[in-house]
XYZ file of C-alpha atoms in Angstrom:
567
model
C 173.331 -132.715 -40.134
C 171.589 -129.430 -41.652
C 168.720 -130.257 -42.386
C 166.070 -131.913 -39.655
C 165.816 -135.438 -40.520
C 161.867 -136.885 -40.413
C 161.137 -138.926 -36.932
C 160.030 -142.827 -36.962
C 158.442 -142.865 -34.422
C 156.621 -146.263 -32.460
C 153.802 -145.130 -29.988
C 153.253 -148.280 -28.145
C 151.066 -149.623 -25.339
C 154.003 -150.735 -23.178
C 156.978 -149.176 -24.327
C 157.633 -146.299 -26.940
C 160.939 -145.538 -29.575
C 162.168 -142.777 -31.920
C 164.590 -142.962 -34.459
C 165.252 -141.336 -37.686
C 167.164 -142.177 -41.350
C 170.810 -141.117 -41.186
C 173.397 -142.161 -42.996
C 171.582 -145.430 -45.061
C 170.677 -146.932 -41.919
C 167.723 -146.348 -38.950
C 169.196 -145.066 -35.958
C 167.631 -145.635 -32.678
C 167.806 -142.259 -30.164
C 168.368 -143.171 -26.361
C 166.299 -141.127 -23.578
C 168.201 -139.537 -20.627
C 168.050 -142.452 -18.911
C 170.700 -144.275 -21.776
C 167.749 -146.465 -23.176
C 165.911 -146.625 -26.289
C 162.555 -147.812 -24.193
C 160.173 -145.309 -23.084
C 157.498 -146.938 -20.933
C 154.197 -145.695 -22.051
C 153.139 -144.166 -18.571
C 152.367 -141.079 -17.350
C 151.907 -140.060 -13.324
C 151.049 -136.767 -11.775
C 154.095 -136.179 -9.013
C 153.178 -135.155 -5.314
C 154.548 -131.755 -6.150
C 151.692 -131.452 -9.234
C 154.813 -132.243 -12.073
C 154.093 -134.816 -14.355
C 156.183 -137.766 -15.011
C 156.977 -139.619 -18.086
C 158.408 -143.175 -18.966
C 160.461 -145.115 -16.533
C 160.154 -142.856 -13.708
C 156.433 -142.525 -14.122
C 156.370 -146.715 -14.389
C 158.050 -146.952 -11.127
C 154.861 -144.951 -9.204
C 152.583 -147.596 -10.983
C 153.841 -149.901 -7.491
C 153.626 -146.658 -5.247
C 151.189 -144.199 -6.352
C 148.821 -146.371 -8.470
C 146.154 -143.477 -8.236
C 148.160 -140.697 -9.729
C 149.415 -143.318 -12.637
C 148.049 -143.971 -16.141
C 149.722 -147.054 -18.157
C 148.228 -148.806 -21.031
C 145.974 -146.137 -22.746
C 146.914 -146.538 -26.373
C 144.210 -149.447 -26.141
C 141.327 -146.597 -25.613
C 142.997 -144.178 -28.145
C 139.597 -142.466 -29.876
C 137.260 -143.294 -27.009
C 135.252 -141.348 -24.350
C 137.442 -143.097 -21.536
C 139.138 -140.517 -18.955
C 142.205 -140.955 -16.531
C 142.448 -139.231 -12.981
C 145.532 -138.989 -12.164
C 145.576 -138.004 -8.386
C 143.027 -135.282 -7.469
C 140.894 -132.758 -10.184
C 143.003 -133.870 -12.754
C 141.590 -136.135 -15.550
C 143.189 -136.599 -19.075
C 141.745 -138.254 -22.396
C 144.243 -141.295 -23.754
C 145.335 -139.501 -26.631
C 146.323 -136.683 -24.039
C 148.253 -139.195 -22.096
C 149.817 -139.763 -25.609
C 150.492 -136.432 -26.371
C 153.143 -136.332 -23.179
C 154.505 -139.515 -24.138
C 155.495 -138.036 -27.421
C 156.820 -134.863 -26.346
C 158.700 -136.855 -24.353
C 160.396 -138.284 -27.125
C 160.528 -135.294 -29.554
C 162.356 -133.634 -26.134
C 164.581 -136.943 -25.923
C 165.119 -136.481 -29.908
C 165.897 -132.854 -29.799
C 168.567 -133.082 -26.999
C 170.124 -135.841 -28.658
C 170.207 -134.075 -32.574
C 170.738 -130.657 -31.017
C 167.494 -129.200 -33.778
C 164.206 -128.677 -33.512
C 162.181 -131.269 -34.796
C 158.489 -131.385 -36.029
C 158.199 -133.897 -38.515
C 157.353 -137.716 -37.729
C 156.252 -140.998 -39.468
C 154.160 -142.491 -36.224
C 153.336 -145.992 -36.370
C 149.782 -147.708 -35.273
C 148.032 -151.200 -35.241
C 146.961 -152.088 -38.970
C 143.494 -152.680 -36.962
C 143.059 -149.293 -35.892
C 140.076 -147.862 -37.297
C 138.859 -144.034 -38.555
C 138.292 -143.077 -34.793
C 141.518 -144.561 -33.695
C 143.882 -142.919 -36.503
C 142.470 -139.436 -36.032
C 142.834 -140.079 -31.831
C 146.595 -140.298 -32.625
C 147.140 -137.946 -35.162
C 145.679 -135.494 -31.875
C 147.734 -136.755 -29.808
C 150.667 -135.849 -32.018
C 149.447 -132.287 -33.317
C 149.445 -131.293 -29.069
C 152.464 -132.710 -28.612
C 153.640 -130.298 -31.288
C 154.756 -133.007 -33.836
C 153.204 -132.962 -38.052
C 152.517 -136.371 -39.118
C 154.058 -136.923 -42.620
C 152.416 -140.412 -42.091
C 150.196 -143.070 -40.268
C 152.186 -146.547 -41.003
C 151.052 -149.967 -40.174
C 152.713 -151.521 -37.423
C 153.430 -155.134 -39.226
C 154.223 -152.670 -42.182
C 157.073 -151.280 -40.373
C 158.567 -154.239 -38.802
C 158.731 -155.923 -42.261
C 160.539 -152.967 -43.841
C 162.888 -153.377 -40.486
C 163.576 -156.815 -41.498
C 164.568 -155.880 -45.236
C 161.828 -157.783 -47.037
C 161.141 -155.491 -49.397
C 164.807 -155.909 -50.642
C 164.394 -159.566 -51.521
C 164.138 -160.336 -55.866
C 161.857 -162.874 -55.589
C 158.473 -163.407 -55.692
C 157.737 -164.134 -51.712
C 155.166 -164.478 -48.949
C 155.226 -163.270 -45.379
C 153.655 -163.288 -42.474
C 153.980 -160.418 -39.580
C 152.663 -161.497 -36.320
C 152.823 -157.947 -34.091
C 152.028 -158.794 -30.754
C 152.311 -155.843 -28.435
C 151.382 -154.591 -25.025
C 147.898 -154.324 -25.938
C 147.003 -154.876 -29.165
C 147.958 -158.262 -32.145
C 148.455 -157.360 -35.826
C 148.349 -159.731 -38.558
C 149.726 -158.931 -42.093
C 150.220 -160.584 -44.636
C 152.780 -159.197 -47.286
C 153.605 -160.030 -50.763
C 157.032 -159.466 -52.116
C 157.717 -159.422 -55.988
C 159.614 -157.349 -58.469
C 160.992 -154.643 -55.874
C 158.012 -153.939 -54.352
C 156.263 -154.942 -50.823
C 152.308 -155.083 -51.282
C 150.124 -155.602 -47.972
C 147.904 -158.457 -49.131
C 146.060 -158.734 -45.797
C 145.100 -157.289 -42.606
C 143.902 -158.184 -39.509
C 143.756 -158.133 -35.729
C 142.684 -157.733 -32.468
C 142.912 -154.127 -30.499
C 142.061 -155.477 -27.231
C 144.692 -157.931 -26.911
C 148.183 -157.969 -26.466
C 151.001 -158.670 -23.590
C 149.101 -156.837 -20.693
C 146.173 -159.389 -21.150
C 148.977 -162.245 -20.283
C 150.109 -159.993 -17.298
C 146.385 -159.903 -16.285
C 146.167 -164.048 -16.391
C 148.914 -163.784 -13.577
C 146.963 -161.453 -11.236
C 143.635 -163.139 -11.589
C 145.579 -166.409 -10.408
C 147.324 -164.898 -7.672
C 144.144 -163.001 -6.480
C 142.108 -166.486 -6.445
C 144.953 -168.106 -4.304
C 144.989 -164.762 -1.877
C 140.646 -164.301 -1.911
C 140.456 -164.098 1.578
C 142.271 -160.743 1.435
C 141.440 -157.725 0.119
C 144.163 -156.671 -2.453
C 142.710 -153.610 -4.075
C 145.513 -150.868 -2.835
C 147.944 -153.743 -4.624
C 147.483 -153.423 -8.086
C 150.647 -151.905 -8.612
C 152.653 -154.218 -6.687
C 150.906 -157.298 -7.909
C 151.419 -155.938 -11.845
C 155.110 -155.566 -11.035
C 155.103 -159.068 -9.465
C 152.948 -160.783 -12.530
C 155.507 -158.945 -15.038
C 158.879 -161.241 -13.461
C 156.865 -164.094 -13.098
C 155.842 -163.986 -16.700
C 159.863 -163.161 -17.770
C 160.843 -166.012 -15.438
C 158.340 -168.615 -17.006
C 159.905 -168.727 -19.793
C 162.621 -170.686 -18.536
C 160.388 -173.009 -16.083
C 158.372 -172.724 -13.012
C 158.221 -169.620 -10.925
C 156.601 -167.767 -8.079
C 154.821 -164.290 -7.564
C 156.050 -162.415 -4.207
C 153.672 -159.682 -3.047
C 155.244 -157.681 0.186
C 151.328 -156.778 1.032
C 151.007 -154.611 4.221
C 154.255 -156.146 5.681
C 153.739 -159.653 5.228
C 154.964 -161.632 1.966
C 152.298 -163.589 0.097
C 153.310 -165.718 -2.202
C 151.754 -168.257 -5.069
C 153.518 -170.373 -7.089
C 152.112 -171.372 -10.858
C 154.150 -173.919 -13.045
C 154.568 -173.852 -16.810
C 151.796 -175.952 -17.479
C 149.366 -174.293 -15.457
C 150.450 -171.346 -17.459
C 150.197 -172.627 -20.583
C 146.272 -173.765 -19.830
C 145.543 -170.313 -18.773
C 146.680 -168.827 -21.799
C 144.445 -171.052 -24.255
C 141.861 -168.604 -24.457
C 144.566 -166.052 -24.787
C 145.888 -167.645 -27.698
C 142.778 -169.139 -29.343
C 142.130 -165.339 -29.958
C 145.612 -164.729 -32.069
C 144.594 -168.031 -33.834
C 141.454 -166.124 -35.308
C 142.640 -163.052 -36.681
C 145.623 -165.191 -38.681
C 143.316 -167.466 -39.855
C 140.984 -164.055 -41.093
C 144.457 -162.702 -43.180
C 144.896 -166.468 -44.713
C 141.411 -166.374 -45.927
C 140.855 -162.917 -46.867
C 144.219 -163.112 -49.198
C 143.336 -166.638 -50.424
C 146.921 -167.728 -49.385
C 147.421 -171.130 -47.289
C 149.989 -171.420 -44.911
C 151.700 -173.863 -46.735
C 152.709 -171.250 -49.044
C 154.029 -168.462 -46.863
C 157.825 -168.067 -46.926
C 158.181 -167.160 -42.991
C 156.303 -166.281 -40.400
C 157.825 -162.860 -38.443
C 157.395 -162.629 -34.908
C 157.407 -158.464 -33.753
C 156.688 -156.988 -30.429
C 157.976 -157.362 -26.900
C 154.859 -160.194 -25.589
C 156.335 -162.267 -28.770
C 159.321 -163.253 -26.372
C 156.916 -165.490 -24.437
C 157.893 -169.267 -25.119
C 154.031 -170.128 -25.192
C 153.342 -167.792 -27.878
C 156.627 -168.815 -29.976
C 155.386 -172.232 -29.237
C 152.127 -172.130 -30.288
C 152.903 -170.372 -33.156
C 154.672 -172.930 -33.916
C 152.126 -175.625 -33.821
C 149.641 -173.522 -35.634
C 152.656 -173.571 -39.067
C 154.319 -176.484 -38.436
C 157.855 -174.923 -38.251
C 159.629 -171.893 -36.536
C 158.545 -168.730 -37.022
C 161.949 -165.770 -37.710
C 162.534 -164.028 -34.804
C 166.463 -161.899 -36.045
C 165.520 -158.596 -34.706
C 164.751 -157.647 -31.124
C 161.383 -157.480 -31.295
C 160.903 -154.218 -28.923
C 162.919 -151.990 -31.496
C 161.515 -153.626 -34.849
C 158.848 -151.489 -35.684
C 160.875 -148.520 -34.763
C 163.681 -149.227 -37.284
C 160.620 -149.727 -39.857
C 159.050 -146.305 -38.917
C 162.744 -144.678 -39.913
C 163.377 -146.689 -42.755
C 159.294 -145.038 -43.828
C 160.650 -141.366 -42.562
C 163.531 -142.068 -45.208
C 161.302 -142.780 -47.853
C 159.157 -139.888 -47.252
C 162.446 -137.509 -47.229
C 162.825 -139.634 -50.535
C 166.878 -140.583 -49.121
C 168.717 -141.698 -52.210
C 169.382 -145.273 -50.613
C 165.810 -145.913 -50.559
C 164.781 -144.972 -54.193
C 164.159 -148.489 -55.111
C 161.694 -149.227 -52.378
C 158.233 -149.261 -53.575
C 155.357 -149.805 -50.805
C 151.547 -150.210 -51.163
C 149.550 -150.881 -48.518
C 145.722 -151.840 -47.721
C 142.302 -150.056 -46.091
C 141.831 -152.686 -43.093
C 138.158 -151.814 -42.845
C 135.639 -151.455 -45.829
C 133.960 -148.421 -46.218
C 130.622 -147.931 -47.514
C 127.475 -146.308 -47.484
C 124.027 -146.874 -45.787
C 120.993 -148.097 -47.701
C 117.588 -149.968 -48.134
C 116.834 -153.596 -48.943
C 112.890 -154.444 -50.145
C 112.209 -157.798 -48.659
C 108.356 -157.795 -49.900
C 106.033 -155.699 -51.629
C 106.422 -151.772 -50.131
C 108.228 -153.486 -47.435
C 111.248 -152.477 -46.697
C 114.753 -153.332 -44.251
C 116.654 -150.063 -43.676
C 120.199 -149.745 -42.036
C 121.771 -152.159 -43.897
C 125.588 -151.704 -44.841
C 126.404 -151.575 -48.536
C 130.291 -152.119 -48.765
C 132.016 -149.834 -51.913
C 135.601 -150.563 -51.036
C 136.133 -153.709 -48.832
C 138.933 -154.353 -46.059
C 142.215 -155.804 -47.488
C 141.948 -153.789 -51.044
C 145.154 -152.031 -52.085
C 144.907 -148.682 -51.883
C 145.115 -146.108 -53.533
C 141.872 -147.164 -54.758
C 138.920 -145.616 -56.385
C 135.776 -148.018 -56.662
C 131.980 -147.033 -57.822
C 128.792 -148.400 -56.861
C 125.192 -147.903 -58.249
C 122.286 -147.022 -56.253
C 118.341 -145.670 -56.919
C 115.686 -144.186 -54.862
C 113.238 -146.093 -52.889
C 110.114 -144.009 -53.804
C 108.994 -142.472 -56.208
C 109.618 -138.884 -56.596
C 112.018 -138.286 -53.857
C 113.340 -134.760 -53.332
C 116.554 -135.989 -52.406
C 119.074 -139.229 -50.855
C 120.818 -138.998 -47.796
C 124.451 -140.689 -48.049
C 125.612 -141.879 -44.825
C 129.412 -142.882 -44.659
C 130.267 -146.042 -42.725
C 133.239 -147.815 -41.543
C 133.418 -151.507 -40.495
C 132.442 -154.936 -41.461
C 129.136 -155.111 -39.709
C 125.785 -156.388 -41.650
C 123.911 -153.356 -39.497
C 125.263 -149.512 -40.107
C 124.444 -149.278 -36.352
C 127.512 -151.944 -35.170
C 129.764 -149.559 -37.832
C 131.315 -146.295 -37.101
C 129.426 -143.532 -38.560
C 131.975 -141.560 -41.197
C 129.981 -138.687 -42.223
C 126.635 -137.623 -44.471
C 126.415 -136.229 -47.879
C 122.587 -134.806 -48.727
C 122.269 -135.110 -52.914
C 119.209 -133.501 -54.645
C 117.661 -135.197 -56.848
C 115.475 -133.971 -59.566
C 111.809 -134.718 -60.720
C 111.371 -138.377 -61.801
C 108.619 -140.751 -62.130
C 110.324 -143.931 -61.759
C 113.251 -144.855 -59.591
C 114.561 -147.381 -61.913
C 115.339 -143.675 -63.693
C 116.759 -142.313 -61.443
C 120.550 -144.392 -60.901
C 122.939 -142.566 -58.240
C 126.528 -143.763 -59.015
C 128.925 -143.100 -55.681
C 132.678 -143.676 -56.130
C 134.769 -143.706 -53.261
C 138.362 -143.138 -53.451
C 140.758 -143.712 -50.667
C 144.607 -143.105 -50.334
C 147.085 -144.254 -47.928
C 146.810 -141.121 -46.012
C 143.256 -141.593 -44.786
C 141.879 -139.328 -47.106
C 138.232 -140.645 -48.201
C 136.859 -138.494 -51.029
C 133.183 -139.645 -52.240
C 131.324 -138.445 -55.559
C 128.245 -139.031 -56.009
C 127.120 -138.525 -59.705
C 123.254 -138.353 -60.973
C 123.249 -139.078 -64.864
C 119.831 -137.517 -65.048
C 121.209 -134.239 -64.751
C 124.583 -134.605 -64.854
C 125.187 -133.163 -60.835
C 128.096 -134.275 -59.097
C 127.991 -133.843 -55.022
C 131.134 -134.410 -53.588
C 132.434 -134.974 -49.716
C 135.652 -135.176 -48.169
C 136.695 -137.416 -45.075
C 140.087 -137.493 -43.426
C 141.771 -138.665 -40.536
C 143.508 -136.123 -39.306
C 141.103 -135.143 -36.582
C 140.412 -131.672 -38.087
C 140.058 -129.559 -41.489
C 142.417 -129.819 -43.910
C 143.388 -126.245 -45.343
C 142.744 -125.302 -49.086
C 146.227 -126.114 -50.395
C 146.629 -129.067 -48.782
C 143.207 -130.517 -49.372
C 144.153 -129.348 -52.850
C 147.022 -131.166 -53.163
C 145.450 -134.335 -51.834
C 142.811 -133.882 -54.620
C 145.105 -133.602 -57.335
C 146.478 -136.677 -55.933
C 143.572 -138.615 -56.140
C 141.797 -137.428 -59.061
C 143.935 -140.124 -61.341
C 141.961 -142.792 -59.636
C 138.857 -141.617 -60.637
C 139.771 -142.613 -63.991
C 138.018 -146.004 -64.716
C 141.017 -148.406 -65.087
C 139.855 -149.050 -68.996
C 140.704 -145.454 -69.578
C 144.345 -144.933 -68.249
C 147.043 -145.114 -70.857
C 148.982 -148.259 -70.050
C 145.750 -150.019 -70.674
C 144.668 -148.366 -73.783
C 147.800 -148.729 -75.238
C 147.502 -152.586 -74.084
C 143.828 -152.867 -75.745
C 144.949 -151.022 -78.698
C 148.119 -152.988 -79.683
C 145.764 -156.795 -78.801
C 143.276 -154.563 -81.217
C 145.913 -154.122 -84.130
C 146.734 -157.496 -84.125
C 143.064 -158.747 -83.648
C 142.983 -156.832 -86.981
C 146.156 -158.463 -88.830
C 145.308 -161.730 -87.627
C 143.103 -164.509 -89.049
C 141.423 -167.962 -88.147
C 142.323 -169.662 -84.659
C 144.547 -167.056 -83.941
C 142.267 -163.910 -84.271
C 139.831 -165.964 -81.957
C 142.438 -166.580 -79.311
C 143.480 -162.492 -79.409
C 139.671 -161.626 -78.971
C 139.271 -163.722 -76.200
C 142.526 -162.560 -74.197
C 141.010 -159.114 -75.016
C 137.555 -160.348 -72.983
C 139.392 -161.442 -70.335
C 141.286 -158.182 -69.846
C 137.926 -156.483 -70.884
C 136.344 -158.245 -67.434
C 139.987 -157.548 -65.263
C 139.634 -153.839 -66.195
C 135.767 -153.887 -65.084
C 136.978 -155.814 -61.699
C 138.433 -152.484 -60.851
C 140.816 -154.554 -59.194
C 144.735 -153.323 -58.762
C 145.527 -156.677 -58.520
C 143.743 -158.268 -60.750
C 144.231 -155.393 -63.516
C 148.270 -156.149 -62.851
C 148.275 -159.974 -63.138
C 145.851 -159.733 -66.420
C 147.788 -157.141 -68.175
C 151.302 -158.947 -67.601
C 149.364 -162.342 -69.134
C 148.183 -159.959 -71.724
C 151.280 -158.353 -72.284
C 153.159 -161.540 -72.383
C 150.934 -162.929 -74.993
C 150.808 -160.079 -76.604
C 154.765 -160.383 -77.299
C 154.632 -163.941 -78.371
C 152.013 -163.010 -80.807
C 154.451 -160.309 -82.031
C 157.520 -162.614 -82.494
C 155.400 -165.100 -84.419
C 155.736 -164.674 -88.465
C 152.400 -164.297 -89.830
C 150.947 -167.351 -91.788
């Protein structure tokens, strides 16, 4: 191998995997301990060294204090680690070494440098999240070529996208501390995300943490506060060992053994809650692609906590039949981040796949709302582009002044789904000028956002008045973009900013249905014209889905019309 190959790369909360495209097939890289598992840990050794993966996971039971585990989950927040004394590190820090890690692992193993890596994270991850871990990366010396879903991955892994027919899935991605929901849509060669949902504080550890609440309320007459590593090591076998019956949790706690047995009822009860909360998030994809469950082809179970018999089983209940479980679920998403590094190094064995994907948050813009005369409710959210569209994707809204003679709007940028801009995470601001008017109703401010798979949010605001355009550029990679790239990305985008009515494939479509609108008479000249509304109104939607489904009716028509004789 010449050339360096492109890393897939899964960053998890429990465990983390590298791999690459080689030779038409993912290939999974072992650390120096022979395994394709990294735990996600990170200690600070007596001698000041720091410690990664499995060695680092074993100090969790001796040196708690000097050990960090589980910090994907505050990836983007203000949250700080010590790690033994004077020495504190941010989560995407923590990251960073778990990735060098790998690269190092990767390296040894491909005898090459290596810089380039498709990195996987939960389809829930917002703005703040995204950027955290494209840091976390850049200091671990790694270029992300992409940010790919999680469920994304892991239904690549599973070959979906290679199946003819028109088909419906389901990913359930339940890690170590976070549950993904996506729902995909297979047709014609290519996998579309229709839906996407979850829950970033939830996952596998939350299960663990069921265990050593229970075991802590059987034990509350002692103090067990120097035994949280212990008693996580101890909660992790019981929950392996439940899934095959009954069990008990063995603490060795200053010298003396306390023990506390929990059956597989009892667990089951405690994990209602648990489970009630992956209930809501499916139920939010079904709804938000207006697909019942009825009509999904399978249901795919990813991620290590999905081996738990109560989840598979309540799954199971929820769908009324058995959800696919072929791969092992701790190297799925993996397999799906190399088959993505593939596609981005375009591999000839991958030319036919064809992804598209979807923002999981909406993004939109702060404004006004007048709820009486001169009376006004500020900070309300005004979505432009709204979670689950398919993106690429350029959409435009209208908006006006409040007063009258303004000297100028203030555009703030929000992410989220909250009524209130305040609950939503604050994007960025774009001051626009506006020039001397007497009436607001004259003065319309039309803002398009336009958003690509990368994270790259590009927002032009455009005041007919005077024909100004203000522009702003948001992107996730956690700092400035430089000219050629940001360039490049522009370029990119700037065909989306064509209003769907104007791109060729649909003026071509509007101008044959025209020429026969033309030749036609009667009945059959009314029928064209109203097939050429209907498209009219699909091409206003300024939906890719919608624009797709109407043109093929159109197109289909279109051809029937064309094989008819004339009368």
């Amino acid at each position: 191998m010449n050339t360096a190959p492109i890393l897939g790369i899964d960053l998890g909360t429990t465990n983390s995997l590298i791999a690459y495209w080689h030779d038409g097939k993912a290939q999974l890289i072992r650390n120096a301990l022979g395994s394709v598992l990294t735990p996600s840990v990170v200690s600070l050794d007596d001698d000041g060294s720091i410690l990664v993966g499995q060695a680092a996971r074993e100090r969790l039971v001796s040196h708690p204090a000097a050990t960090a585990a589980a910090f994907k989950r505050y990836m983007g927040s203000s949250k700080r680690y010590r790690l033994g004394k004077g020495h504190e590190y941010s989560p995407e820090e923590l990251s960073a070494l778990v990735l060098r890690s790998l690269k190092a692992d990767a390296e040894a193993a491909l005898g090459m440098t290596l810089r380039e890596a498709v990195i996987t994270v939960p389809a829930y991850f917002n703005d703040t999240q995204r950027k955290a871990t494209r840091h976390a990366a850049e200091l671990a010396g790694l270029h992300v070529q992409r940010l790919l879903n999680e469920p994304t991955a892991a239904a690549m892994a599973y070959g979906l996208h290679q199946n003819g027919d028109d088909q419906k899935f389901l990913v359930l991605d339940l890690g170590g501390g976070t549950f993904d929901v996506t729902l995909l849509d297979m047709f014609a060669g290519i996998m579309e995300v229709r839906a996407s949902a979850g829950d970033n504080m939830l996952g596998g550890e939350d299960f663990t943490e069921l265990l050593i609440e229970g075991f802590r309320a059987a034990h509350s007459a002692i103090n067990l506060s120097d035994a949280q590593g212990a008693l996580y090591a101890a909660a992790e076998r019981a929950k392996q060992a439940l899934g095959s019956g009954d069990t008990e949790m063995l603490v060795n706690h200053n010298g003396a053994p306390l023990t506390w047995r929990i059956s597989v009822d009892d667990w089951e009860k405690r994990c209602e809650p648990l489970l009630e909360r992956c209930r809501i998030p499916i139920e939010q994809a079904l709804r938000d692609a207006n697909v019942r469950a009825g009509n999904l082809n399978d249901i795919i179970l990813v991620g290590g906590a999905t081996r738990m018999p109560v989840l598979r089983k309540a799954v199971a209940r929820l769908f009324g039949r058995f959800p696919t479980t072929g791969l092992n679920p701790d190297e799925t998403i993996a397999i799906g981040a190399a088959i993505q590094a593939g596609l981005v190094a375009q591999d000839k064995a991958l030319e036919e796949v064809v992804m598209t994907d979807v923002a999981p948050y909406s993004l939109g813009v702060d404004v006004s709302i007048q709820t009486g005369h001169e009376r006004y409710e500020h900070g309300i959210f005004s979505p432009i582009i709204e979670r689950n569209t398919v993106i690429p994707v350029s959409r435009m809204s209208t908006y006006y002044p409040v007063q009258t003679r303004q000297s100028h709007l203030r555009f703030e940028i929000y992410q989220g789904e909250a009524h209130l801009v305040r609950d939503n995470i604050l994007l960025g601001k774009l001051d626009v000028p506006l020039p001397d008017y007497s009436n607001p109703d004259e003065m319309p401010v039309e803002v398009r956002f336009t958003y690509d798979v990368s994270g790259l949010l590009e927002i032009d605001v455009h005041l007919p008045a005077d024909d100004s355009t203000h522009q702003l550029t948001i992107h996730n990679s956690g700092k400035n973009l430089d000219e050629a790239a940001l360039k490049a990305a522009h370029e990119k985008l700037a065909a989306l900013k064509i209003h769907p009515r104007d791109q060729t494939e649909n003026r071509t479509l509007l101008a044959r249905a025209e020429r026969l609108y033309t030749q036609r008479l009667g009945d059959e000249r009314q029928y064209i014209g109203q097939r050429i509304a209907l498209f009219t109104a699909a091409l206003n939607s300024q939906d890719a889905r919608i624009i797709r489904d109407a043109a093929q009716e159109l197109q289909d028509y279109l051809d029937h019309m064309d094989d008819t004789p004339w009368d």
